[in-house]
Tab-separated table of C-alpha atoms and ligand atoms in Angstrom:
chain	number	residue	atom	x	y	z
A	1	MET	CA	165.673	172.404	79.516
A	2	LEU	CA	168.229	171.892	82.227
A	3	HIS	CA	167.363	168.869	84.285
A	4	ARG	CA	168.930	169.430	87.651
A	5	THR	CA	168.493	166.175	89.464
A	6	ARG	CA	170.568	165.178	92.400
A	7	ARG	CA	171.086	161.628	91.334
A	8	PHE	CA	171.126	161.482	87.576
A	9	LEU	CA	173.956	159.063	87.158
A	10	PRO	CA	174.814	158.785	83.451
A	11	VAL	CA	178.324	157.517	84.141
A	12	LEU	CA	176.885	154.426	85.720
A	13	LEU	CA	175.345	153.331	82.460
A	14	ALA	CA	178.779	152.065	81.541
A	15	LEU	CA	179.104	150.042	84.720
A	16	PRO	CA	177.937	146.529	85.385
A	17	VAL	CA	174.663	147.452	87.032
A	18	GLY	CA	173.352	143.939	87.522
A	19	ALA	CA	174.650	143.897	91.056
A	20	GLY	CA	172.551	146.962	91.858
A	21	LEU	CA	173.184	149.526	94.497
A	22	ILE	CA	174.056	147.026	97.149
A	23	GLY	CA	176.757	145.752	94.821
A	24	ALA	CA	177.811	149.305	94.161
A	25	VAL	CA	178.787	149.733	97.779
A	26	ALA	CA	180.301	146.278	98.101
A	27	GLN	CA	183.482	146.259	100.070
A	28	THR	CA	185.728	145.364	97.164
A	29	ALA	CA	185.995	147.684	94.194
A	30	PRO	CA	185.737	145.869	90.865
A	31	PRO	CA	188.573	146.504	88.422
A	32	GLY	CA	187.681	149.335	86.081
A	33	GLY	CA	186.686	151.626	88.906
A	34	ASN	CA	183.046	151.783	89.904
A	35	PRO	CA	183.074	155.285	91.447
A	36	LEU	CA	180.514	154.237	94.054
A	37	ALA	CA	182.390	151.170	95.263
A	38	LEU	CA	184.130	151.614	98.602
A	39	THR	CA	186.883	149.541	100.194
A	40	TYR	CA	187.036	149.531	103.974
A	41	THR	CA	187.529	147.382	107.030
A	42	THR	CA	185.175	147.188	110.027
A	43	PRO	CA	183.789	150.733	110.463
A	44	ASP	CA	184.881	152.615	113.570
A	45	ALA	CA	182.111	154.872	114.921
A	46	THR	CA	184.458	156.536	117.435
A	47	HIS	CA	186.801	157.582	114.645
A	48	GLY	CA	183.722	158.698	112.691
A	49	GLN	CA	182.867	161.064	115.525
A	50	VAL	CA	186.403	162.513	115.429
A	51	LEU	CA	186.123	163.002	111.648
A	52	ALA	CA	182.724	164.668	112.001
A	53	GLY	CA	184.387	167.162	114.359
A	54	GLN	CA	187.383	167.752	112.073
A	55	HIS	CA	185.181	168.317	109.012
A	56	GLU	CA	182.619	170.375	110.951
A	57	CYS	CA	179.631	168.353	109.765
A	58	ALA	CA	177.647	169.781	112.684
A	59	SER	CA	178.038	173.359	111.410
A	60	CYS	CA	175.469	172.511	108.738
A	61	HIS	CA	173.863	169.248	109.833
A	62	GLY	CA	173.424	170.355	113.443
A	63	GLY	CA	174.718	169.342	116.883
A	64	GLY	CA	174.375	165.574	117.305
A	65	LEU	CA	173.882	165.675	113.505
A	66	VAL	CA	170.267	166.774	114.077
A	67	THR	CA	169.480	169.751	111.872
A	68	SER	CA	167.515	172.813	112.882
A	69	TYR	CA	167.229	173.991	109.249
A	70	PRO	CA	164.128	172.719	107.419
A	71	GLY	CA	166.102	172.687	104.153
A	72	LEU	CA	168.998	170.548	105.393
A	73	PRO	CA	168.899	166.822	106.232
A	74	SER	CA	169.783	165.436	109.636
A	75	LEU	CA	172.278	162.591	109.511
A	76	ALA	CA	171.529	161.194	112.971
A	77	GLY	CA	170.023	157.727	112.768
A	78	GLN	CA	170.527	157.448	109.025
A	79	GLN	CA	171.107	153.938	107.660
A	80	PRO	CA	174.846	153.409	107.086
A	81	SER	CA	174.498	151.834	103.626
A	82	TYR	CA	172.443	154.792	102.407
A	83	LEU	CA	174.782	157.348	103.973
A	84	ARG	CA	177.880	155.679	102.493
A	85	LEU	CA	176.323	155.630	99.059
A	86	GLN	CA	175.422	159.321	99.214
A	87	LEU	CA	178.912	160.369	100.319
A	88	ALA	CA	180.436	158.212	97.570
A	89	ALA	CA	178.045	159.801	95.048
A	90	PHE	CA	178.937	163.349	96.155
A	91	ARG	CA	182.639	162.498	96.008
A	92	ALA	CA	182.255	161.073	92.496
A	93	LYS	CA	180.260	164.209	91.567
A	94	LEU	CA	177.328	161.994	90.623
A	95	ARG	CA	175.056	163.659	93.158
A	96	PRO	CA	175.097	167.426	92.597
A	97	ASN	CA	175.733	169.827	95.464
A	98	ASP	CA	178.874	171.961	95.423
A	99	THR	CA	179.181	172.108	99.188
A	100	MET	CA	178.878	168.382	99.763
A	101	GLN	CA	181.088	167.562	96.779
A	102	LYS	CA	183.854	169.629	98.423
A	103	VAL	CA	183.282	168.015	101.820
A	104	ALA	CA	183.273	164.502	100.348
A	105	ALA	CA	186.381	165.141	98.225
A	106	GLU	CA	188.402	165.175	101.449
A	107	LEU	CA	187.125	161.794	102.630
A	108	LYS	CA	188.786	158.424	102.114
A	109	ASP	CA	186.689	155.249	101.753
A	110	GLN	CA	187.369	154.270	105.364
A	111	ASP	CA	186.378	157.787	106.539
A	112	ILE	CA	183.035	157.429	104.760
A	113	ALA	CA	182.394	154.075	106.427
A	114	ASP	CA	183.405	155.451	109.850
A	115	LEU	CA	181.205	158.560	109.490
A	116	ALA	CA	178.256	156.378	108.471
A	117	ALA	CA	178.819	154.135	111.485
A	118	TYR	CA	178.942	157.177	113.780
A	119	ALA	CA	175.714	158.702	112.400
A	120	ALA	CA	173.972	155.368	112.897
A	121	THR	CA	174.737	155.444	116.633
A	122	LEU	CA	172.719	158.683	117.026
A	123	SER	CA	168.959	159.001	117.405
A	124	PRO	CA	166.924	160.773	114.694
A	125	GLY	CA	165.873	164.309	115.553
A	126	PRO	CA	162.520	165.402	116.978
A	127	ALA	CA	159.313	165.865	114.983
A	128	TRP	CA	158.812	169.085	113.007
A	129	LYS	CA	155.531	170.984	113.347
A	130	ALA	CA	152.948	169.907	110.798
A	131	ASP	CA	149.343	170.724	109.958
A	132	ASP	CA	147.075	168.049	111.512
A	133	ALA	CA	144.770	167.531	108.514
A	134	LEU	CA	147.670	167.370	106.047
A	135	ARG	CA	149.528	165.006	108.323
A	136	ALA	CA	146.518	162.655	108.560
A	137	LYS	CA	146.238	162.540	104.780
A	138	GLY	CA	149.969	161.855	104.551
A	139	ALA	CA	149.750	159.073	107.130
A	140	ALA	CA	147.050	157.369	105.035
A	141	LEU	CA	149.177	157.520	101.881
A	142	PHE	CA	152.288	156.415	103.752
A	143	ASN	CA	150.602	153.407	105.327
A	144	ALA	CA	148.102	152.328	102.694
A	145	GLY	CA	148.861	154.117	99.416
A	146	ASP	CA	145.848	154.584	97.160
A	147	GLY	CA	144.695	151.464	95.300
A	148	LYS	CA	142.413	153.446	92.988
A	149	ARG	CA	145.324	155.467	91.682
A	150	ASN	CA	147.925	152.685	91.792
A	151	ILE	CA	149.877	154.502	94.486
A	152	ILE	CA	152.161	152.249	96.539
A	153	ALA	CA	152.428	152.713	100.312
A	154	CYS	CA	155.769	154.043	101.570
A	155	VAL	CA	155.565	151.643	104.524
A	156	VAL	CA	156.400	148.706	102.239
A	157	CYS	CA	160.051	149.766	102.062
A	158	HIS	CA	160.592	152.427	104.735
A	159	GLY	CA	158.764	150.505	107.505
A	160	ALA	CA	156.023	151.673	109.855
A	161	ASN	CA	158.479	153.819	111.817
A	162	GLY	CA	160.114	155.215	108.664
A	163	ARG	CA	163.544	153.978	109.688
A	164	GLY	CA	164.319	152.221	106.401
A	165	ASP	CA	166.559	149.199	106.014
A	166	ASP	CA	170.341	149.096	106.058
A	167	ARG	CA	170.618	145.806	104.204
A	168	LEU	CA	168.400	147.026	101.355
A	169	GLY	CA	169.860	150.545	101.173
A	170	VAL	CA	166.526	152.122	102.122
A	171	ALA	CA	166.987	155.525	103.768
A	172	SER	CA	165.632	156.440	107.187
A	173	ILE	CA	163.080	159.227	106.647
A	174	THR	CA	161.757	159.568	110.210
A	175	ASN	CA	161.363	163.272	111.031
A	176	LEU	CA	163.118	164.280	107.804
A	177	ALA	CA	163.512	168.069	107.467
A	178	PRO	CA	160.403	169.187	105.529
A	179	GLU	CA	161.891	171.542	102.899
A	180	TYR	CA	164.674	169.093	102.170
A	181	ALA	CA	162.101	166.272	101.916
A	182	ASN	CA	160.010	168.167	99.393
A	183	ARG	CA	163.100	169.037	97.334
A	184	VAL	CA	164.461	165.530	97.357
A	185	LEU	CA	161.107	163.942	96.444
A	186	HIS	CA	160.974	166.259	93.430
A	187	GLU	CA	164.492	165.321	92.481
A	188	PHE	CA	163.417	161.692	92.327
A	189	LYS	CA	160.044	162.362	90.704
A	190	ASP	CA	161.238	164.865	88.111
A	191	SER	CA	164.231	162.852	86.976
A	192	PRO	CA	163.919	161.246	83.544
A	193	GLY	CA	165.291	158.037	85.052
A	194	PHE	CA	168.142	156.448	86.985
A	195	PRO	CA	170.278	153.653	85.608
A	196	ILE	CA	170.480	151.927	88.995
A	197	PRO	CA	167.539	150.316	90.729
A	198	TYR	CA	167.102	152.060	94.054
A	199	PRO	CA	166.744	155.732	93.225
A	200	ASP	CA	164.696	154.486	90.298
A	201	ALA	CA	162.338	152.741	92.722
A	202	MET	CA	161.615	156.130	94.301
A	203	ARG	CA	161.136	157.746	90.884
A	204	VAL	CA	158.638	155.101	89.790
A	205	ILE	CA	156.746	155.196	93.072
A	206	LEU	CA	156.275	158.952	92.900
A	207	LYS	CA	155.167	159.026	89.252
A	208	ASP	CA	151.460	159.507	90.020
A	209	TYR	CA	151.947	161.655	93.107
A	210	THR	CA	150.513	165.168	92.816
A	211	GLN	CA	151.995	168.150	94.673
A	212	ALA	CA	149.099	167.849	97.152
A	213	ASP	CA	150.087	164.210	97.805
A	214	LEU	CA	153.723	165.238	98.266
A	215	ASP	CA	152.757	168.023	100.693
A	216	ALA	CA	150.790	165.448	102.695
A	217	VAL	CA	153.536	162.793	102.887
A	218	VAL	CA	156.121	165.450	103.719
A	219	ALA	CA	153.903	166.660	106.589
A	220	TYR	CA	153.747	163.070	107.818
A	221	ILE	CA	157.364	161.931	107.455
A	222	SER	CA	158.704	165.171	108.955
A	223	SER	CA	156.623	164.608	112.080
A	224	MET	CA	156.557	160.823	112.404
A	225	ALA	CA	157.993	160.218	115.850
A	226	PRO	CA	157.516	162.250	119.053
W	1	HEC	C1	178.736	173.842	104.700
W	1	HEC	C2	177.585	173.000	104.966
W	1	HEC	C3	177.811	171.482	105.053
W	1	HEC	C4	178.792	170.798	105.722
W	1	HEC	C5	179.977	171.345	106.517
W	1	HEC	C6	178.466	169.392	105.561
W	1	HEC	N1	177.328	169.246	104.815
W	1	HEC	FE1	176.441	167.489	104.281
W	1	HEC	N2	174.988	168.485	103.268
W	1	HEC	C7	174.926	169.854	103.137
W	1	HEC	C8	173.796	170.190	102.287
W	1	HEC	C9	173.392	171.595	101.856
W	1	HEC	C10	173.174	168.977	101.929
W	1	HEC	C11	171.921	168.782	101.084
W	1	HEC	C12	172.305	168.449	99.670
W	1	HEC	C13	171.103	168.297	98.772
W	1	HEC	O1	170.137	169.034	98.941
W	1	HEC	O2	171.148	167.435	97.895
W	1	HEC	C14	173.947	167.926	102.562
W	1	HEC	C15	173.672	166.586	102.438
W	1	HEC	C16	174.406	165.570	103.012
W	1	HEC	C17	174.121	164.169	102.886
W	1	HEC	C18	172.933	163.541	102.156
W	1	HEC	C19	171.854	163.256	103.196
W	1	HEC	C20	170.633	162.570	102.667
W	1	HEC	O3	169.712	162.406	103.477
W	1	HEC	O4	170.577	162.174	101.502
W	1	HEC	C21	175.070	163.504	103.600
W	1	HEC	C22	175.188	161.990	103.772
W	1	HEC	C23	175.954	164.483	104.174
W	1	HEC	N3	175.527	165.745	103.793
W	1	HEC	C24	177.026	164.182	105.001
W	1	HEC	C25	177.893	165.130	105.542
W	1	HEC	C26	179.004	164.799	106.390
W	1	HEC	C27	179.363	163.404	106.849
W	1	HEC	C28	179.645	165.974	106.678
W	1	HEC	C29	180.937	166.171	107.432
W	1	HEC	C30	182.032	165.274	107.002
W	1	HEC	C31	178.898	167.030	106.029
W	1	HEC	N4	177.834	166.477	105.355
W	1	HEC	C32	179.221	168.371	106.102
W	1	HEC	C33	175.767	170.782	103.717
W	1	HEC	C34	176.895	170.494	104.474
W	2	HEC	C1	160.161	150.073	96.723
W	2	HEC	C2	160.746	150.608	97.934
W	2	HEC	C3	160.390	152.029	98.310
W	2	HEC	C4	159.143	152.604	98.463
W	2	HEC	C5	157.774	151.951	98.274
W	2	HEC	C6	159.378	153.967	98.892
W	2	HEC	N1	160.725	154.216	98.998
W	2	HEC	FE1	161.588	155.981	99.532
W	2	HEC	N2	163.438	155.183	99.237
W	2	HEC	C7	163.687	153.885	98.860
W	2	HEC	C8	165.116	153.708	98.677
W	2	HEC	C9	165.809	152.423	98.252
W	2	HEC	C10	165.722	154.951	98.955
W	2	HEC	C11	167.197	155.322	98.827
W	2	HEC	C12	167.362	155.858	97.419
W	2	HEC	C13	168.749	156.217	97.046
W	2	HEC	O1	169.676	155.444	97.347
W	2	HEC	O2	168.933	157.286	96.429
W	2	HEC	C14	164.636	155.855	99.307
W	2	HEC	C15	164.815	157.195	99.617
W	2	HEC	C16	163.807	158.054	100.024
W	2	HEC	C17	164.002	159.422	100.420
W	2	HEC	C18	165.326	160.189	100.443
W	2	HEC	C19	165.844	160.277	101.840
W	2	HEC	C20	166.953	161.297	101.997
W	2	HEC	O3	167.471	161.399	103.120
W	2	HEC	O4	167.274	161.999	101.030
W	2	HEC	C21	162.769	159.913	100.755
W	2	HEC	C22	162.456	161.299	101.260
W	2	HEC	C23	161.807	158.836	100.561
W	2	HEC	N3	162.479	157.724	100.115
W	2	HEC	C24	160.460	158.961	100.813
W	2	HEC	C25	159.514	158.004	100.438
W	2	HEC	C26	158.090	158.224	100.488
W	2	HEC	C27	157.426	159.491	101.012
W	2	HEC	C28	157.507	157.094	99.985
W	2	HEC	C29	156.026	156.839	99.721
W	2	HEC	C30	155.415	157.833	98.857
W	2	HEC	C31	158.568	156.162	99.637
W	2	HEC	N4	159.770	156.766	99.919
W	2	HEC	C32	158.368	154.893	99.117
W	2	HEC	C33	162.746	152.885	98.664
W	2	HEC	C34	161.380	153.061	98.661
């Protein structure tokens, strides 16, 4: 069976993984070439905005990097550490997606850091429409999990407002596009495993989630903030 997961990173098995994802995006590349390590100086958000124009990020990710397609992620308000890691992973062809692999192939390390800094200056997009009952169920799972089923609350890492944590590499998921959210949660959940800790955290957390649970959390995270 073909396992198409967006972040199955077999190459990384050969890398020193002790430093984890944070290490993987450390500013100095270790000798031997960790494909996710980036080297850059202080990120320049203004230059990031220029690059976003040159590479037409908005043609897919939307004006102000807020998407209007439910199947495509917004980049506005995303945590820079997460965004850098994803662009590095597309560029290294460790995260599958032909379109983004081509886009990322044109970016230098400094460009990635500048684009991430620019996206972080923007506010996340507006809430998507969601079914009230589903949303309420999702809010309960997000905030409290389900002790009886050993389900951990999303709030522990993503925060009450869903904005994640730059230092810990936790993505912002506030008002995430719903079809993309469902797809990406399956990519974590259905993966046989990740050799680095952070995507693996998501995989482990979602292990006991049913599709009904996923539908509920997607309804909630896609409509978190007014
Ligand atoms: C032709 C369309 C297209 C263009 C242009 C494009 N992207 Fe993307 N991008 C996508 C698609 C499709 C995905 C979703 C990939 C997936 O489902 O895994 C994506 C995903 C991403 C992600 C992952 C987001 C997440 O939440 O994990 C980042 C980061 C990203 N793009 C950055 C950029 C940047 C920066 C630019 C401009 C330099 C850009 N993209 C230009 C189509 C595009
Ligand atoms: C133990 C910490 C932790 C918990 C608990 C957690 N997450 Fe995550 N989540 C992360 C990290 C770290 C990432 C970034 C993963 C990566 O780098 O690929 C992430 C990424 C995501 C993404 C991908 C965002 C994108 O733009 O592609 C989604 C969606 C998500 N989490 C939703 C959830 C939901 C829903 C829950 C609760 C069911 C949850 N998370 C619980 C740590 C956590």
